[in-house]
Amino acid sequence: MPSTAASPATRGVRWNPVFRQAVLEATAAFALALLLLGPIVGLVLDGYEVKNELQRPLLIAAIIAVGRFLVTLAMHTPTGQAALERFNARRRQPGILVVSISENNRQRWWLLVIVALALSLPFLASKYWLTVLIQAMIYVLLGLGLNIVVGLAGLLDLGYVAFYAVGAYGLALGAQYLDLGFWSALPLAAMLAALFGGILGFPVLRMHGDYLAIVTLGFGEIIRLVLNNWLEFTGGPNGISAPPPQLFGLEFTRTAKDGGMSFHEYFQISYDPLHRFIFIYLALFLIVCLMVVVVTRLRDMPVGRAWEALREDEIACRALGINHVLVKLSAFMMGAMVGGIAGVFFATYQGFINPMSFNFFESALIVAIVVLGGLGSTTGVIVAALVLTVLPELLRAFADYRVFTFGVLMVSMMIWRPRGLIRPRRRAFEVKGLCP
Amino acid sequence: MRHSEPLLQIHELDARYGPIQALCQVSLFIDSGEIVTLIGANGAGKSTLLMSLFGDPRPAGGWIRYQGRDITGLPTHEIAKMGIAQAPEGRRIFAAMSVEENLLMGAIPVGMDRMDADLINVFELFPRLKERRNQRAGTLSGGEQQMLAIGRALMSRPRLLLLDEPSLGLAPLMVQRIFATIREIRDSGATIFLVEQNAHHALKLAQRGYVLVNGEIRLSGTGEELLADPEVRRAYLGGQG
């Protein structure tokens, strides 16, 4: 480095305020972290006594302070400045990108990579990870379904878990009373859930916002309470068993029901419970792919666009002569149907269900997935569902802080990504006879 | 006596919001190819008249005939299918959707068959919208949003176009452009029912006009007659002369 007489002096002038700012910010971060973490991490309940372990929050706060110090310094290097500028520029954009179709096609190759990866995962994963993946897929499906209602049509539904329950109990009760198998119950349960979506849709046609949220919340609770209390029919809190999935009539069980044949007998391989999970995962994956295609297509069709228009401005929709009754009901029914399908898969994966699985927390989690994903963005919902189901598993070691992490995630989202992880995109169209 | 039936005829229409009577015995007619304007102060019931003509709120009394058919109390989407379109008050565009998607929404009542051709027509009428077709509609200026609202209504190929205060909140120059476009739309064959507070511009543009006061038609006549009327001048044109 060339050293001239002026250089150290100018550098001193340039860096001193930066250092001071960094030290100040680090101190503030330290104090804040101590304030936040002190009671949570520092006080440990041990038997009947509360132990004071102040060194733990002190250590964490110190790490945070050093981190903040380094971040502030990094922000003032040219690279840091550029990154900051890029970040802020993105925040200043009006929030919605319009993507032309040709631009969309460029993403195709990594889509293939993802599909290939997702298809090979179950053969590589352990049983534990396979179950995590199945749960993640179920939540992806639930997120996609609720995304139609909340994200596209803008109808805040806090009782979405009701349709999930209808689907799950549709399979279980259908098997018990009507002797339905998995594949015959799947469309019937989906239709039943859609019917329930219609039943919920009718009374709430005239409701908006908070009122709608409360009615749907009540609806979700009603379904759960009925399932819980109708002992003779549903088994109540004791639950009910659900049939395993089948592949062309082959059951994924150790011993098939009388007259049936099980998968491993037919292929003359030894029984492995993994087969069932792999099958469920693959079937779920296919359905998720199908849903993604359907939703993407629907968004470019009049009904999908009408959903979004309804979210934007209901009065304008009516002034345009859009039949808002039909639009709302179709959104509710479509969303409910997807929820029902997810429920069927949940039941067959669990093998046994009871009303405890369908409480309000589930609804809240699904709403969180949709909000986190960025209302209306399919990719966002998928990513959010994966994050919210897989991340807690990865962070098993920090299980005590799970809700805390969840809260931090939500708060940071509201600050830096208020429109969700993935910003909603709009498609551009090609019109015949119109030069660009 | 009139020799042929008007395109739209409203006869002694009543409308109410609960106990409040918003329209009282309103009668008017619109002939094919006309620009008819309805002027009145805030709260006179102008928008209510447009909305109840469009089926929401449903009329409490009286009847509405359109092209010889009684459309009183038909649901809004049925009326829209019959060739009546509306650019609602305050524009009410779909802010998060692109300009083009907004226009496509307008075509829903009549189906998508002729959409591309209609889109090209609208872009010819409003070249500015074509420039911005892939932009988010919420980022348009007020005048452009009004163009979009009118263009969106035109996408359903209306025979009768209802415009609710298209000059609301626009700069004077933009108001002139919008009104010039309204004349252009009339010349291309549509009939226009223009609801306005900007009485001066509206009466100059229209063949005939009605003045609505407290839910009742107070005056009617040709545009020039109303412009010259002392009561209209005093109440709506700033009282000169």
PDB file of N, CA, C and O in Angstrom, chain A residues 72 75 94 102 147 186 226-227 289:
ATOM      1  N   THR A  72     -22.224  -3.445  10.692  1.00  0.00           N
ATOM      2  CA  THR A  72     -22.150  -2.001  10.449  1.00  0.00           C
ATOM      3  C   THR A  72     -20.872  -1.651   9.695  1.00  0.00           C
ATOM      4  O   THR A  72     -20.891  -0.853   8.758  1.00  0.00           O
ATOM      5  N   MET A  75     -21.140  -2.706   6.126  1.00  0.00           N
ATOM      6  CA  MET A  75     -22.030  -1.839   5.366  1.00  0.00           C
ATOM      7  C   MET A  75     -21.289  -0.660   4.760  1.00  0.00           C
ATOM      8  O   MET A  75     -21.751  -0.050   3.810  1.00  0.00           O
ATOM      9  N   PRO A  94     -42.571  -0.804  -6.628  1.00  0.00           N
ATOM     10  CA  PRO A  94     -43.967  -0.784  -6.203  1.00  0.00           C
ATOM     11  C   PRO A  94     -44.530  -2.130  -5.764  1.00  0.00           C
ATOM     12  O   PRO A  94     -45.694  -2.209  -5.444  1.00  0.00           O
ATOM     13  N   SER A 102     -42.010 -14.877 -22.170  1.00  0.00           N
ATOM     14  CA  SER A 102     -40.699 -15.375 -22.567  1.00  0.00           C
ATOM     15  C   SER A 102     -39.757 -15.419 -21.363  1.00  0.00           C
ATOM     16  O   SER A 102     -38.970 -16.328 -21.196  1.00  0.00           O
ATOM     17  N   ASN A 147     -54.532 -20.590  -0.248  1.00  0.00           N
ATOM     18  CA  ASN A 147     -54.064 -19.466  -1.059  1.00  0.00           C
ATOM     19  C   ASN A 147     -55.131 -19.018  -2.061  1.00  0.00           C
ATOM     20  O   ASN A 147     -55.232 -17.842  -2.379  1.00  0.00           O
ATOM     21  N   LEU A 186     -61.063 -40.744  -2.128  1.00  0.00           N
ATOM     22  CA  LEU A 186     -60.367 -39.482  -2.415  1.00  0.00           C
ATOM     23  C   LEU A 186     -61.257 -38.473  -3.150  1.00  0.00           C
ATOM     24  O   LEU A 186     -61.475 -37.369  -2.653  1.00  0.00           O
ATOM     25  N   VAL A 226     -68.323 -30.961  16.467  1.00  0.00           N
ATOM     26  CA  VAL A 226     -69.226 -32.033  16.035  1.00  0.00           C
ATOM     27  C   VAL A 226     -68.464 -33.344  15.975  1.00  0.00           C
ATOM     28  O   VAL A 226     -68.909 -34.376  16.491  1.00  0.00           O
ATOM     29  N   LEU A 227     -67.275 -33.316  15.382  1.00  0.00           N
ATOM     30  CA  LEU A 227     -66.476 -34.536  15.283  1.00  0.00           C
ATOM     31  C   LEU A 227     -66.134 -35.059  16.673  1.00  0.00           C
ATOM     32  O   LEU A 227     -66.076 -36.258  16.911  1.00  0.00           O
ATOM     33  N   CYS A 289     -48.092 -31.121  -7.755  1.00  0.00           N
ATOM     34  CA  CYS A 289     -47.728 -30.639  -9.095  1.00  0.00           C
ATOM     35  C   CYS A 289     -48.978 -30.294  -9.893  1.00  0.00           C
ATOM     36  O   CYS A 289     -49.063 -29.238 -10.522  1.00  0.00           O
TER      37      CYS A 289
END
